[in-house]
Tab-separated table of C-alpha atoms in Angstrom:
chain	number	residue	atom	x	y	z
A	1	UNK	CA	-20.760	-35.257	7.096
A	2	UNK	CA	-21.510	-35.319	3.483
A	3	UNK	CA	-21.652	-31.678	2.512
A	4	UNK	CA	-21.651	-29.847	5.805
A	5	UNK	CA	-18.107	-30.319	6.897
A	6	UNK	CA	-16.664	-33.558	5.609
A	7	UNK	CA	-19.361	-35.807	6.935
A	8	UNK	CA	-21.167	-33.953	9.565
A	9	UNK	CA	-24.474	-34.961	8.141
A	10	UNK	CA	-24.057	-38.653	8.088
A	11	UNK	CA	-24.259	-41.528	10.304
A	12	UNK	CA	-20.952	-48.729	10.803
A	13	UNK	CA	-19.705	-50.958	8.468
A	14	UNK	CA	-21.808	-53.829	7.262
A	15	UNK	CA	-21.962	-56.997	9.265
A	16	UNK	CA	-24.101	-60.037	9.628
A	17	UNK	CA	-27.349	-60.406	11.525
A	18	UNK	CA	-29.126	-57.218	12.498
A	19	UNK	CA	-26.073	-55.045	11.960
A	20	UNK	CA	-25.801	-54.244	15.656
A	21	UNK	CA	-23.891	-57.288	16.817
A	22	UNK	CA	-26.930	-59.480	17.297
A	23	UNK	CA	-28.143	-62.350	15.188
A	24	UNK	CA	-30.974	-61.790	12.777
A	25	UNK	CA	-34.343	-63.013	14.066
A	26	UNK	CA	-35.697	-66.335	12.890
A	27	UNK	CA	-38.214	-66.148	10.096
A	28	UNK	CA	-40.615	-68.425	11.925
A	29	UNK	CA	-41.281	-69.901	15.325
A	30	UNK	CA	-40.727	-73.445	14.141
A	31	UNK	CA	-44.325	-74.451	14.722
A	32	UNK	CA	-46.750	-75.487	12.016
A	33	UNK	CA	-50.229	-74.038	11.733
A	34	UNK	CA	-53.293	-76.135	10.961
A	35	UNK	CA	-52.365	-76.128	7.273
A	36	UNK	CA	-48.940	-77.540	7.994
A	37	UNK	CA	-47.209	-74.249	7.183
A	38	UNK	CA	-44.623	-72.604	9.377
A	39	UNK	CA	-46.179	-69.652	11.190
A	40	UNK	CA	-44.086	-66.497	11.093
A	41	UNK	CA	-43.879	-64.729	14.437
A	42	UNK	CA	-43.081	-61.031	14.444
A	43	UNK	CA	-40.164	-60.067	16.630
A	44	UNK	CA	-41.297	-57.785	19.434
A	45	UNK	CA	-40.352	-56.979	23.041
A	46	UNK	CA	-41.032	-59.651	25.625
A	47	UNK	CA	-44.527	-59.403	27.075
A	48	UNK	CA	-45.817	-57.115	24.333
A	49	UNK	CA	-48.785	-58.462	22.378
A	50	UNK	CA	-49.105	-58.134	18.627
A	51	UNK	CA	-51.899	-55.585	19.118
A	52	UNK	CA	-49.846	-53.494	21.551
A	53	UNK	CA	-46.850	-53.649	19.224
A	54	UNK	CA	-48.955	-52.369	16.356
A	55	UNK	CA	-50.954	-49.638	18.075
A	56	UNK	CA	-49.590	-49.184	21.601
A	57	UNK	CA	-49.594	-48.046	24.238
A	58	UNK	CA	-45.815	-47.624	24.225
A	59	UNK	CA	-43.793	-47.485	27.463
A	60	UNK	CA	-44.078	-44.313	29.545
A	61	UNK	CA	-40.631	-43.094	28.455
A	62	UNK	CA	-41.974	-42.604	24.918
A	63	UNK	CA	-45.520	-41.347	25.539
A	64	UNK	CA	-44.698	-37.650	25.197
A	65	UNK	CA	-40.994	-37.876	24.368
A	66	UNK	CA	-39.186	-35.614	21.919
A	67	UNK	CA	-38.099	-36.974	18.532
A	68	UNK	CA	-34.707	-36.610	16.833
A	69	UNK	CA	-36.072	-33.585	14.996
A	70	UNK	CA	-37.311	-31.928	18.194
A	71	UNK	CA	-41.008	-32.770	17.870
A	72	UNK	CA	-42.904	-33.770	21.013
A	73	UNK	CA	-45.062	-36.863	20.740
A	74	UNK	CA	-48.784	-36.335	21.365
A	75	UNK	CA	-50.398	-39.670	22.366
A	76	UNK	CA	-53.799	-38.332	21.315
A	77	UNK	CA	-52.757	-37.147	17.870
A	78	UNK	CA	-51.170	-40.170	16.235
A	79	UNK	CA	-51.778	-41.960	12.946
A	80	UNK	CA	-52.060	-45.717	12.542
A	81	UNK	CA	-49.318	-47.701	10.860
A	82	UNK	CA	-51.658	-48.689	8.058
A	83	UNK	CA	-52.414	-45.016	7.374
A	84	UNK	CA	-48.756	-44.371	6.550
A	85	UNK	CA	-47.901	-47.653	4.774
A	86	UNK	CA	-45.584	-48.562	7.638
A	87	UNK	CA	-43.175	-51.338	6.679
A	88	UNK	CA	-39.746	-52.837	7.254
A	89	UNK	CA	-36.899	-51.422	5.203
A	90	UNK	CA	-36.588	-54.313	2.755
A	91	UNK	CA	-40.294	-54.089	1.915
A	92	UNK	CA	-40.124	-50.303	1.707
A	93	UNK	CA	-37.473	-50.555	-1.002
A	94	UNK	CA	-40.156	-51.888	-3.334
A	95	UNK	CA	-42.361	-48.816	-2.813
A	96	UNK	CA	-42.211	-45.993	-5.320
A	97	UNK	CA	-42.220	-43.343	-2.576
A	98	UNK	CA	-39.174	-44.774	-0.796
A	99	UNK	CA	-35.822	-43.046	-1.230
A	100	UNK	CA	-32.728	-45.269	-0.919
A	101	UNK	CA	-31.169	-45.210	2.534
A	102	UNK	CA	-34.105	-43.611	4.307
A	103	UNK	CA	-35.433	-45.367	7.411
A	104	UNK	CA	-36.875	-44.480	10.794
A	105	UNK	CA	-33.430	-44.121	12.387
A	106	UNK	CA	-32.668	-41.088	10.232
A	107	UNK	CA	-36.187	-39.629	10.294
A	108	UNK	CA	-36.947	-36.404	12.134
A	109	UNK	CA	-39.997	-37.997	13.813
A	110	UNK	CA	-38.145	-40.974	15.298
A	111	UNK	CA	-37.729	-41.416	19.056
A	112	UNK	CA	-34.780	-43.791	19.609
A	113	UNK	CA	-34.759	-46.825	21.897
A	114	UNK	CA	-34.756	-45.762	25.550
A	115	UNK	CA	-35.053	-49.052	27.428
A	116	UNK	CA	-32.793	-51.482	25.587
A	117	UNK	CA	-35.514	-53.568	23.946
A	118	UNK	CA	-34.368	-52.590	20.458
A	119	UNK	CA	-37.481	-50.556	19.592
A	120	UNK	CA	-38.313	-46.875	19.680
A	121	UNK	CA	-41.417	-44.857	18.861
A	122	UNK	CA	-42.591	-42.099	16.537
A	123	UNK	CA	-43.863	-38.585	17.154
A	124	UNK	CA	-46.510	-39.083	14.465
A	125	UNK	CA	-47.345	-42.813	14.387
A	126	UNK	CA	-48.691	-45.105	17.097
A	127	UNK	CA	-47.138	-48.328	18.328
A	128	UNK	CA	-43.588	-49.615	18.636
A	129	UNK	CA	-41.172	-48.574	15.893
A	130	UNK	CA	-37.940	-50.270	14.866
A	131	UNK	CA	-35.006	-48.196	13.677
A	132	UNK	CA	-34.921	-50.111	10.358
A	133	UNK	CA	-38.598	-49.429	9.577
A	134	UNK	CA	-39.983	-46.777	7.205
A	135	UNK	CA	-43.256	-45.066	6.331
A	136	UNK	CA	-44.610	-42.611	3.780
A	137	UNK	CA	-44.427	-39.586	6.097
A	138	UNK	CA	-40.663	-39.968	6.462
A	139	UNK	CA	-39.066	-36.585	7.068
A	140	UNK	CA	-35.352	-35.909	6.751
A	141	UNK	CA	-33.631	-34.504	9.792
A	142	UNK	CA	-32.958	-30.782	9.360
A	143	UNK	CA	-29.419	-30.012	8.227
A	144	UNK	CA	-27.589	-28.318	11.099
A	145	UNK	CA	-26.364	-24.831	10.330
A	146	UNK	CA	-22.656	-24.139	10.417
A	147	UNK	CA	-21.939	-22.441	13.766
A	148	UNK	CA	-21.285	-18.712	13.587
A	149	UNK	CA	-17.657	-17.861	12.937
A	150	UNK	CA	-16.838	-21.274	11.496
A	151	UNK	CA	-16.606	-22.633	7.962
A	152	UNK	CA	-17.911	-25.989	6.725
A	153	UNK	CA	-14.355	-27.193	6.223
A	154	UNK	CA	-13.579	-26.634	9.888
A	155	UNK	CA	-16.416	-28.725	11.299
A	156	UNK	CA	-14.579	-32.038	10.998
A	157	UNK	CA	-11.587	-30.972	13.083
A	158	UNK	CA	-12.933	-28.111	15.185
A	159	UNK	CA	-12.768	-28.222	18.945
A	160	UNK	CA	-16.318	-28.798	20.108
A	161	UNK	CA	-18.010	-26.443	22.611
A	162	UNK	CA	-17.138	-26.817	26.280
A	163	UNK	CA	-20.263	-28.855	27.245
A	164	UNK	CA	-19.123	-31.652	24.882
A	165	UNK	CA	-15.365	-31.813	25.460
A	166	UNK	CA	-15.439	-34.301	28.327
A	167	UNK	CA	-19.146	-35.123	28.191
A	168	UNK	CA	-20.640	-38.583	28.601
A	169	UNK	CA	-22.029	-40.463	25.624
A	170	UNK	CA	-25.504	-41.978	25.538
A	171	UNK	CA	-24.222	-44.954	27.536
A	172	UNK	CA	-22.043	-42.992	29.932
A	173	UNK	CA	-18.654	-43.189	28.219
A	174	UNK	CA	-16.570	-40.095	28.923
A	175	UNK	CA	-15.155	-38.261	25.925
A	176	UNK	CA	-11.345	-37.878	25.992
A	177	UNK	CA	-10.297	-34.896	23.828
A	178	UNK	CA	-6.754	-36.277	23.625
A	179	UNK	CA	-7.758	-39.677	22.263
A	180	UNK	CA	-10.094	-39.184	19.310
A	181	UNK	CA	-10.218	-40.517	15.746
A	182	UNK	CA	-10.694	-38.266	12.741
A	183	UNK	CA	-13.794	-38.280	10.543
A	184	UNK	CA	-11.673	-39.782	7.779
A	185	UNK	CA	-10.354	-42.556	10.055
A	186	UNK	CA	-13.871	-43.827	10.731
A	187	UNK	CA	-15.423	-43.113	7.311
A	188	UNK	CA	-17.951	-40.636	8.699
A	189	UNK	CA	-20.764	-39.893	6.261
A	190	UNK	CA	-24.505	-39.333	6.186
A	191	UNK	CA	-26.376	-42.440	7.329
A	192	UNK	CA	-28.683	-42.257	4.311
A	193	UNK	CA	-25.648	-42.478	2.025
A	194	UNK	CA	-24.025	-45.236	4.095
A	195	UNK	CA	-27.162	-47.375	3.967
A	196	UNK	CA	-27.663	-46.754	0.265
A	197	UNK	CA	-24.026	-47.714	-0.435
A	198	UNK	CA	-24.364	-50.875	1.637
A	199	UNK	CA	-21.656	-50.100	4.198
A	200	UNK	CA	-24.262	-49.600	6.935
A	201	UNK	CA	-27.281	-51.654	7.806
A	202	UNK	CA	-30.733	-50.018	7.717
A	203	UNK	CA	-31.366	-48.385	11.069
A	204	UNK	CA	-27.818	-47.356	11.882
A	205	UNK	CA	-27.047	-43.693	12.571
A	206	UNK	CA	-25.206	-41.616	15.143
A	207	UNK	CA	-28.502	-40.810	16.818
A	208	UNK	CA	-28.762	-44.383	18.104
A	209	UNK	CA	-25.039	-45.046	18.562
A	210	UNK	CA	-23.610	-45.761	22.009
A	211	UNK	CA	-20.772	-43.273	21.420
A	212	UNK	CA	-22.965	-40.289	20.471
A	213	UNK	CA	-23.170	-37.203	22.675
A	214	UNK	CA	-26.524	-35.540	21.823
A	215	UNK	CA	-27.084	-31.821	21.312
A	216	UNK	CA	-26.541	-29.859	24.512
A	217	UNK	CA	-26.785	-26.241	23.402
A	218	UNK	CA	-29.665	-26.154	20.930
A	219	UNK	CA	-27.605	-25.836	17.738
A	220	UNK	CA	-28.670	-29.394	16.693
A	221	UNK	CA	-25.054	-30.576	16.561
A	222	UNK	CA	-23.694	-33.268	18.835
A	223	UNK	CA	-20.318	-34.894	19.380
A	224	UNK	CA	-18.798	-38.356	19.770
A	225	UNK	CA	-16.898	-40.020	22.594
A	226	UNK	CA	-14.528	-41.541	20.034
A	227	UNK	CA	-14.399	-39.080	17.114
A	228	UNK	CA	-13.294	-35.456	16.880
A	229	UNK	CA	-15.264	-32.551	15.511
A	230	UNK	CA	-18.946	-31.803	15.186
A	231	UNK	CA	-21.292	-34.778	14.712
A	232	UNK	CA	-24.947	-34.780	13.647
A	233	UNK	CA	-27.590	-37.278	14.752
A	234	UNK	CA	-28.082	-38.403	11.145
A	235	UNK	CA	-24.397	-39.170	10.655
A	236	UNK	CA	-22.850	-42.657	10.713
A	237	UNK	CA	-19.363	-44.140	10.943
A	238	UNK	CA	-17.575	-47.486	10.896
A	239	UNK	CA	-17.337	-47.789	14.692
A	240	UNK	CA	-21.109	-47.556	15.126
A	241	UNK	CA	-22.445	-49.542	18.071
A	242	UNK	CA	-26.129	-49.541	18.931
A	243	UNK	CA	-27.003	-47.911	22.221
A	244	UNK	CA	-29.125	-50.909	23.268
A	245	UNK	CA	-26.054	-53.119	23.463
A	246	UNK	CA	-24.785	-51.045	26.365
A	247	UNK	CA	-28.027	-50.333	28.232
């Protein structure tokens, strides 16, 4: 968790393809345009037009959903993607405003994938949003405060509150308090650091991991079905598995 308790503020080891067990999308659709050049087709959910992908509407589950940072999405108060220089992570790296490792998955305004199509939404920007995207209004998730009566050093091994001890993860896996890995075992760290160091792919964080147990008591901490101690949504570890794979 980086500074707050051994890696509590962090968020899988690098792999091929999209970094979530799936192959990377093709760069083109294999068809030539009238100039004989291969037309590049943007990856988007089945049945969603390019216009809908860019500016919505998004599925009902996202219309007024709450972001990772606790902000409710207002469908009537959104900015366009062009307004915020919205781009994919690799393109964002070339922008002066971009900070290494930052992406939508560890942004306070991000609303993670809810229907298994691989895309989420944003509390501030219209259209579909991928976890590996980025824009100029990126906002870091707030650092959770150390619970009262506990030190930072204790967060990594502390017994989590009762609502988390045998809770279900985001895909319904029950947490077993007697069968958990340590933060050190799974290289838990902040997702921003993991992405910057190249051990995680852009878009990976505990907030969109299948094993994550989201905040249940309002202290902004969560837990993990596989790892002991307190876990934050912006953390990451080497057993990361995207929630969409299990939906």
